[in-house]
Short mmCIF file of C-alpha atoms and ligand atoms in Angstrom, two decimals:
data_model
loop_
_atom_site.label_atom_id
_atom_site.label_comp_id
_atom_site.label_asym_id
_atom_site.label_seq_id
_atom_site.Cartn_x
_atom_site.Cartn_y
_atom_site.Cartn_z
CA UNK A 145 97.17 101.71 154.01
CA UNK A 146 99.94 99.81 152.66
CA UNK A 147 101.74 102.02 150.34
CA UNK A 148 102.05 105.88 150.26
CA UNK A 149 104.12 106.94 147.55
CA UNK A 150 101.50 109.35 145.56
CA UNK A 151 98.55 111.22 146.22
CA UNK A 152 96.73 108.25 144.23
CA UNK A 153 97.51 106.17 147.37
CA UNK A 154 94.75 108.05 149.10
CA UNK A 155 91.32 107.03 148.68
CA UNK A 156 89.36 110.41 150.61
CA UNK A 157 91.44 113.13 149.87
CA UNK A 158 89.34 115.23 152.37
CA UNK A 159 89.17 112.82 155.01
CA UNK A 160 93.04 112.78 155.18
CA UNK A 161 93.27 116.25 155.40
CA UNK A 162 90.29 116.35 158.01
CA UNK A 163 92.51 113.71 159.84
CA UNK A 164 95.62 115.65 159.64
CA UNK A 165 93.88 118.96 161.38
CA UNK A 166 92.77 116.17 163.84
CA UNK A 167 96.18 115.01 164.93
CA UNK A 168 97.40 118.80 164.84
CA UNK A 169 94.58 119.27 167.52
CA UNK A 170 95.31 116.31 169.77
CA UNK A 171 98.57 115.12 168.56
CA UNK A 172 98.81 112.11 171.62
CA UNK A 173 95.23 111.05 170.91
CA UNK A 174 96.58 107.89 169.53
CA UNK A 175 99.85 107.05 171.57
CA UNK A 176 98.76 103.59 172.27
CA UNK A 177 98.29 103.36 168.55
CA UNK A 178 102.28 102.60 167.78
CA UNK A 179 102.85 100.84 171.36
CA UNK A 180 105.59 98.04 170.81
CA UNK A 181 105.77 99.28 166.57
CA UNK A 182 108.95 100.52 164.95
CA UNK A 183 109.53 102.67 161.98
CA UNK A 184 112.74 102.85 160.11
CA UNK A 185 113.63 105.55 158.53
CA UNK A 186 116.23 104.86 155.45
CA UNK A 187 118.12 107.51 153.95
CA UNK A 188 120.32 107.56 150.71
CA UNK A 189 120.42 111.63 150.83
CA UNK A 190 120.60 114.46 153.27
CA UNK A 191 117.23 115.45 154.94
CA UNK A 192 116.35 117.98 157.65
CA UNK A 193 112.34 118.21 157.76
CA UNK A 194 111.44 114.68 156.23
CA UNK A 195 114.06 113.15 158.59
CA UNK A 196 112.79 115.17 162.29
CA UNK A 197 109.02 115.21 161.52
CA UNK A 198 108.78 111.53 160.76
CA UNK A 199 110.27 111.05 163.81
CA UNK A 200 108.17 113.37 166.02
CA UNK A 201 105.01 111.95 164.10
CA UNK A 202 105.87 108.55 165.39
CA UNK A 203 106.95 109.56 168.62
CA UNK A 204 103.47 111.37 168.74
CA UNK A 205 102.02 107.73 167.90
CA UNK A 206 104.08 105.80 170.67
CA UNK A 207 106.44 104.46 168.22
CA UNK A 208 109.91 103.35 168.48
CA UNK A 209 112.32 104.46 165.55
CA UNK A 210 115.30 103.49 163.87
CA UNK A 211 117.00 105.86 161.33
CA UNK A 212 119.93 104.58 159.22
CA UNK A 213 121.81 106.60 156.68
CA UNK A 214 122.63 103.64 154.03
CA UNK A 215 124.83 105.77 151.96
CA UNK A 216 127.35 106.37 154.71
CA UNK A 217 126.42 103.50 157.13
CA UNK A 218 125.28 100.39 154.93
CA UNK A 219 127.10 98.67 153.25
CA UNK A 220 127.58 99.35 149.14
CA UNK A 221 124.32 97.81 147.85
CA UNK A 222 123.78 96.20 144.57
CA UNK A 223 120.34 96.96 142.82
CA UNK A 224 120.63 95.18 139.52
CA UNK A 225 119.25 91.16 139.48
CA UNK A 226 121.31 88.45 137.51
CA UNK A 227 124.44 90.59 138.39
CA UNK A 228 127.52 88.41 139.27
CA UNK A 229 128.70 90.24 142.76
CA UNK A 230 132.65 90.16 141.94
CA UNK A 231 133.12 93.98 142.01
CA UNK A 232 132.50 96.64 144.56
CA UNK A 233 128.87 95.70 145.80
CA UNK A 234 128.62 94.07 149.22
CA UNK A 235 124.80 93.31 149.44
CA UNK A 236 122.04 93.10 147.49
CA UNK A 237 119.20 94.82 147.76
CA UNK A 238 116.77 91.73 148.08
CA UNK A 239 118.88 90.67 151.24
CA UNK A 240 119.07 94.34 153.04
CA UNK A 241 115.22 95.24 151.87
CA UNK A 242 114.08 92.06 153.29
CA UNK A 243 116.17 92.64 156.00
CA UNK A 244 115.02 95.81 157.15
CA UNK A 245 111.84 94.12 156.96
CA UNK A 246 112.44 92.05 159.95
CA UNK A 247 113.13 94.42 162.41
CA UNK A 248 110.68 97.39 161.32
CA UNK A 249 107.32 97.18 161.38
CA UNK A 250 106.59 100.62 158.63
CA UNK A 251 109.50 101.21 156.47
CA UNK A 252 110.41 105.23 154.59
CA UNK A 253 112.91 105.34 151.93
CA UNK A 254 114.56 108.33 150.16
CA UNK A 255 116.19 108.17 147.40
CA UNK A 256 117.00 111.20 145.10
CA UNK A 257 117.27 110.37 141.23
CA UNK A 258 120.37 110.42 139.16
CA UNK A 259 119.10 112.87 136.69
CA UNK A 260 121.17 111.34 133.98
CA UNK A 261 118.45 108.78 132.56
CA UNK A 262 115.19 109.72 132.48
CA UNK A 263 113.48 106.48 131.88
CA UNK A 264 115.57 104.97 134.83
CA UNK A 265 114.74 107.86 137.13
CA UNK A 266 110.81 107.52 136.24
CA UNK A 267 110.49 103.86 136.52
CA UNK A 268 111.41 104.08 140.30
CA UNK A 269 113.06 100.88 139.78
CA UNK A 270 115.23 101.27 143.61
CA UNK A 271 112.15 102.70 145.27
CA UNK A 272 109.40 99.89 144.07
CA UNK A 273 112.28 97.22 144.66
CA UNK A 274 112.30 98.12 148.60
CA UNK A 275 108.91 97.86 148.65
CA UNK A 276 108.45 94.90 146.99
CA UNK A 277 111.47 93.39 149.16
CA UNK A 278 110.81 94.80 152.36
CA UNK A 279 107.63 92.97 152.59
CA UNK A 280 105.71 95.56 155.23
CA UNK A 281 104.34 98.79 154.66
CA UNK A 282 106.66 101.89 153.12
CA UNK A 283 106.05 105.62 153.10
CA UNK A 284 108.03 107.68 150.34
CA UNK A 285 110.38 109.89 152.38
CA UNK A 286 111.48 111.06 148.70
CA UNK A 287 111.41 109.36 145.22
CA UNK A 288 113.02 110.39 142.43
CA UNK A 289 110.05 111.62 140.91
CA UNK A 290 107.40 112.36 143.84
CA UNK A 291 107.26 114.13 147.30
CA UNK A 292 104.18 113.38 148.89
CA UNK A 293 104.61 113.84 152.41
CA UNK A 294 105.80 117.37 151.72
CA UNK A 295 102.53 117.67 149.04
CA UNK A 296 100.02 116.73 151.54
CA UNK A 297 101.44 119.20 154.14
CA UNK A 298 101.51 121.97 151.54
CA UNK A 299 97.72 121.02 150.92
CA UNK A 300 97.35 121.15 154.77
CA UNK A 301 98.84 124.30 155.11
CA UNK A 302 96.62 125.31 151.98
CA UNK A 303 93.63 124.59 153.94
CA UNK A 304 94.41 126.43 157.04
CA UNK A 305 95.52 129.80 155.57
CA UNK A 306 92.73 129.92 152.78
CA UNK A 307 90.63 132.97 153.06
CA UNK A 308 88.33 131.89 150.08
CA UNK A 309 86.67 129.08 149.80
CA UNK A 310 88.15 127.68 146.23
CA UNK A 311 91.70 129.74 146.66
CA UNK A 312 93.81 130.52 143.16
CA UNK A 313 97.21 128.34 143.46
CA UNK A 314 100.08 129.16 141.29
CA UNK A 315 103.11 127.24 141.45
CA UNK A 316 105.67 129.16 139.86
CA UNK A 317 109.42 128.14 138.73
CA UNK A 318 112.32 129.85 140.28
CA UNK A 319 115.81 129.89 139.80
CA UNK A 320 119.00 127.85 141.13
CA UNK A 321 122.27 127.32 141.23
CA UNK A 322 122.26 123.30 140.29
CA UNK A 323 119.84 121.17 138.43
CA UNK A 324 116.79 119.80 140.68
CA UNK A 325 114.51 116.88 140.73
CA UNK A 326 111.33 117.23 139.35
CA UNK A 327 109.97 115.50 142.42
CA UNK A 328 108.17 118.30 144.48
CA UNK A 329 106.63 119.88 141.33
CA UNK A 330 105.39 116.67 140.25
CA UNK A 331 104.10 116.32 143.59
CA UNK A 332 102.83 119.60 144.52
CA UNK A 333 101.08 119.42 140.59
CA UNK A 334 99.60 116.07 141.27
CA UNK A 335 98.10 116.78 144.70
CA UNK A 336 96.77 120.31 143.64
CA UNK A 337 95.07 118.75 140.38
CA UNK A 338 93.83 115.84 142.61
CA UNK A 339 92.39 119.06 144.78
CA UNK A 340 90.78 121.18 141.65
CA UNK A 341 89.59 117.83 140.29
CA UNK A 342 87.48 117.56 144.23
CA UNK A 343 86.71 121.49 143.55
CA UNK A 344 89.09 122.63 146.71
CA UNK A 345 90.85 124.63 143.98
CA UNK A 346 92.39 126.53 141.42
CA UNK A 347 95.63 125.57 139.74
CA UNK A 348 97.77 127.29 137.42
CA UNK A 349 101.54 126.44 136.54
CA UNK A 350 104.18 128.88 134.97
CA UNK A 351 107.58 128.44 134.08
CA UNK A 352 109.85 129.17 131.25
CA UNK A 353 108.83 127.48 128.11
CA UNK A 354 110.44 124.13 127.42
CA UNK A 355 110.11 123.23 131.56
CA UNK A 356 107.10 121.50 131.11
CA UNK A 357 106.09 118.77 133.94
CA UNK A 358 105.59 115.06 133.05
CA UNK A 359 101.57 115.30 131.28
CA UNK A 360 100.96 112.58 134.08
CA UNK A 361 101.26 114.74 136.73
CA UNK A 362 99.74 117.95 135.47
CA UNK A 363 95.92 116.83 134.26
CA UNK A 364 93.99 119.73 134.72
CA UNK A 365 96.36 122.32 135.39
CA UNK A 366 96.57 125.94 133.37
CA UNK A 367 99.68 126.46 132.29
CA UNK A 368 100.64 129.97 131.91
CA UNK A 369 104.34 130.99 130.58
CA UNK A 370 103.48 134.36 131.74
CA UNK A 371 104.82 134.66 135.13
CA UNK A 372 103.00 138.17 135.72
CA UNK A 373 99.71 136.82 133.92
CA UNK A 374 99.98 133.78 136.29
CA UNK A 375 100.24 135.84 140.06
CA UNK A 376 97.36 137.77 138.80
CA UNK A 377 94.75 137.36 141.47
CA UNK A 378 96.86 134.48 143.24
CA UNK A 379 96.13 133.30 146.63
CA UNK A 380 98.78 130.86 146.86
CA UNK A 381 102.63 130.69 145.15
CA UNK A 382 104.38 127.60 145.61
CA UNK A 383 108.24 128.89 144.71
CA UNK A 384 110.36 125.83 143.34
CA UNK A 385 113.01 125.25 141.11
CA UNK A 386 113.22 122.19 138.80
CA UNK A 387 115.51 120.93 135.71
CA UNK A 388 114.26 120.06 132.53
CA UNK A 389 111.88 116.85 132.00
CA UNK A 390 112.35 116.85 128.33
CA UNK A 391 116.15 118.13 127.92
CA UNK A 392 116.30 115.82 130.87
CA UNK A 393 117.93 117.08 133.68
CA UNK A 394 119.13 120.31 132.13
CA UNK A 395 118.92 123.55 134.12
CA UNK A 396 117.63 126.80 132.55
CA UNK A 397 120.11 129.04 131.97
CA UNK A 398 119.60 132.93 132.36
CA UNK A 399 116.80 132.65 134.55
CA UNK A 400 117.39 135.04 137.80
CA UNK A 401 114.07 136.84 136.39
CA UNK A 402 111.53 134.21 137.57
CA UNK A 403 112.98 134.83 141.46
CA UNK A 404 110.00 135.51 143.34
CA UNK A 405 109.76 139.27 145.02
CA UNK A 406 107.63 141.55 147.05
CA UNK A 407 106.75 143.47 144.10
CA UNK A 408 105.79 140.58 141.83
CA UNK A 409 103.43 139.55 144.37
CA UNK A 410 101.66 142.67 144.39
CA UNK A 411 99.13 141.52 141.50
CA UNK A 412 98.00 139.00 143.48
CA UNK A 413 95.35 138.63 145.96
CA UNK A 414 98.26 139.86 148.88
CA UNK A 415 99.13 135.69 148.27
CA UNK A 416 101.00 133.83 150.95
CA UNK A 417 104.04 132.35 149.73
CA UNK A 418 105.25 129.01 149.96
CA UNK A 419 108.35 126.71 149.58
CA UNK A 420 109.59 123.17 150.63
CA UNK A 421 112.56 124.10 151.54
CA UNK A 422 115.90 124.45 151.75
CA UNK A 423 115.85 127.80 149.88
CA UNK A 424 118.20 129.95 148.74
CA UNK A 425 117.66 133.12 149.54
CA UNK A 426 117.60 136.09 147.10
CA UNK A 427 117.98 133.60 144.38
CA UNK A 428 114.93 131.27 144.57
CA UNK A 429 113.20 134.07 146.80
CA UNK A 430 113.65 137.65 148.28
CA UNK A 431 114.57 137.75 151.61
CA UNK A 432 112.32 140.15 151.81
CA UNK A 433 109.19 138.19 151.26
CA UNK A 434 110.81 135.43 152.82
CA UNK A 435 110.76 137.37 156.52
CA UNK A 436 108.10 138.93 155.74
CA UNK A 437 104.26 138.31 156.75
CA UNK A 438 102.89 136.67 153.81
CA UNK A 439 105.35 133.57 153.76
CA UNK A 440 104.57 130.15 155.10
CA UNK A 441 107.61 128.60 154.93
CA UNK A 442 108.13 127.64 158.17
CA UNK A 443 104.03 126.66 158.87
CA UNK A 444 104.37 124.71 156.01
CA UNK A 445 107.79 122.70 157.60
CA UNK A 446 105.53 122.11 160.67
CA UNK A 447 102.60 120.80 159.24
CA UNK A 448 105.12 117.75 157.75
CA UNK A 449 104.67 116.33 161.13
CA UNK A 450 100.75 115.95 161.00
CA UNK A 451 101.06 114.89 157.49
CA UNK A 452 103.69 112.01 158.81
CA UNK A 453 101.64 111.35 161.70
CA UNK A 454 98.33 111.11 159.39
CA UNK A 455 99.94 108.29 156.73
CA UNK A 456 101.65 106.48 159.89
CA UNK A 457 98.82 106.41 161.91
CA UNK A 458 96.89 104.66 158.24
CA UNK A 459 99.85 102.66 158.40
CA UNK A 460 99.80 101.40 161.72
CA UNK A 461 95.35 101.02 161.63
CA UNK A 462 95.98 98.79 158.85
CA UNK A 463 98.39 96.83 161.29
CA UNK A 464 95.99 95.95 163.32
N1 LIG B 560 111.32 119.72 152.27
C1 LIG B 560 112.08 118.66 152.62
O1 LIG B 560 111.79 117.51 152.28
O2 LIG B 560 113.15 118.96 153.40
P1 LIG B 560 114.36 117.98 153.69
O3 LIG B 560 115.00 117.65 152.35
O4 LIG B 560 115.27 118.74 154.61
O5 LIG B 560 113.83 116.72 154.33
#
């Protein structure tokens, strides 16, 4: 594995998963694996989960790492070619890519989008430059339109707290106080279709009309602008908040209905709850179900280490 920046990066979705529960099992089965091997870990954003559980995953693995915060620490980059370097940009992004190249062996970026353009934001322009510059292998940490360590942990987590075998997911929108990326519903969406598509299961979507996710990430999935229709028989809610993809970046306004409670979830199949966090509470989510015994929040934030630890240890194989 060179690249893992989607869910299409993964050839046996099953296997991985399989893998994943592996690693959870016997997480220093493999420490002579990243012997010698360093991963650095670049951020343009803040981070709490992605930032500790790539770490621990390649500690797990015997690997050294190297985080750098380039927004603070690097110096001001320029990501533009044929660009005459007279104004505030100190280095360009072939030079510090390439760079970072030399003294990593598996590189992560993040980088959040702008949300003011949304064909910049979608061609991933800064994301596939690093890769293509940083000539070894890079994880997404973040894109500005995908999430898929957090995905494949969510589909982890999935797995372990099903109580049927083909379980009814419904990722529902929630409300916020700022416009969002689109890139964990894109994610979560692509991963679960990828999962109905391989019969694992159900998928439904609701959200306010007009909030529609990109078509390319959604094949497949029932969309339901009912939010009550939607939790009917749920066994699975994914909570998340996003901005508009069409009215590009807009938030929806009046929209504190769609916050998930205890007695929403009632109509479901008692559904556990889930959420990428950070949340806020009683605004994205009770508190209520947030403490309560049917959330997974915090399963779901450990199981980002075995999904780290499954795409480095790929990573590393591949090394070899
Ligand atoms: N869910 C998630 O990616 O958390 P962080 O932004 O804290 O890394």
């Amino acid at each position: 594995m060179k690249l893992f920046s989607s869910v299409n990066d993964v050839a046996d979705l099953k296997s991985f998963i399989e893998q994943a529960l592996n690693l959870k099992a016997d997480p220093f089965a493999h420490q002579s694996l990243g012997k010698n091997k360093t991963l650095g870990l670049v951020f343009l954003n803040p981070s709490l989960r992605t930032r500790l559980s790539s770490q621990k995953a390649a500690m797990n693995l015997g690997m050294n790492v190297m985080v750098m915060n380039l927004d603070k620490e690097g110096w001001a980059l320029e990501t533009e070619d044929g660009v005459v370097m007279n104004g505030t940009s100190v280095e360009h992004i072939r030079e510090a890519a390439a760079v970072m190249g030399q003294y990593c062996d598996i590189l992560g970026f993040r980088f959040f989008p702008k949300l003011l353009s949304r064909e910049e934001d979608y061609s991933e322009a800064l994301f596939n430059k690093f890769v293509k510059y940083s000539g070894v292998p890079v994880i997404s940490l973040e894109s500005a339109t995908l999430h898929p360590l957090q995905s494949f942990a969510d589909l982890i987590t999935i797995e372990e707290y099903k109580k049927v075998k083909k379980p009814k997911v419904v990722l529902t929108w929630a409300p916020h106080v700022k416009s969002l990326p689109q890139a964990v519903p894109n994610s979560f969406s692509e991963w679960m279709c990828r999962a109905q598509e391989e019969g694992m299961i159900d998928f439904v979507i609701t959200h306010p009309e007009g909030l529609e996710l990109a078509d390319k990430f959604t094949p497949g999935a029932k969309i339901e602008y009912k939010q009550d229709m939607a939790l009917k028989g749920a066994d699975f809610v994914y909570v998340k908040n996003w901005s508009s993809y069409h009215d590009y970046g807009k938030t929806f306004q009046n929209g504190e209905s769609w916050m998930m409670t205890h007695q929403k979830l009632e109509q479901s199949n008692e559904a556990k709850v889930m959420h990428c966090l950070p949340v806020r509470r009683d605004f994205e989510l009770s508190a209520e179900v947030l403490d309560g015994p049917h959330s997974l929040v915090i399963h779901e934030a450990a199981n980002r280490v075995w999904s780290a630890q499954t795409v480095l240890k790929n990573m590393l194989e591949g090394l070899l």
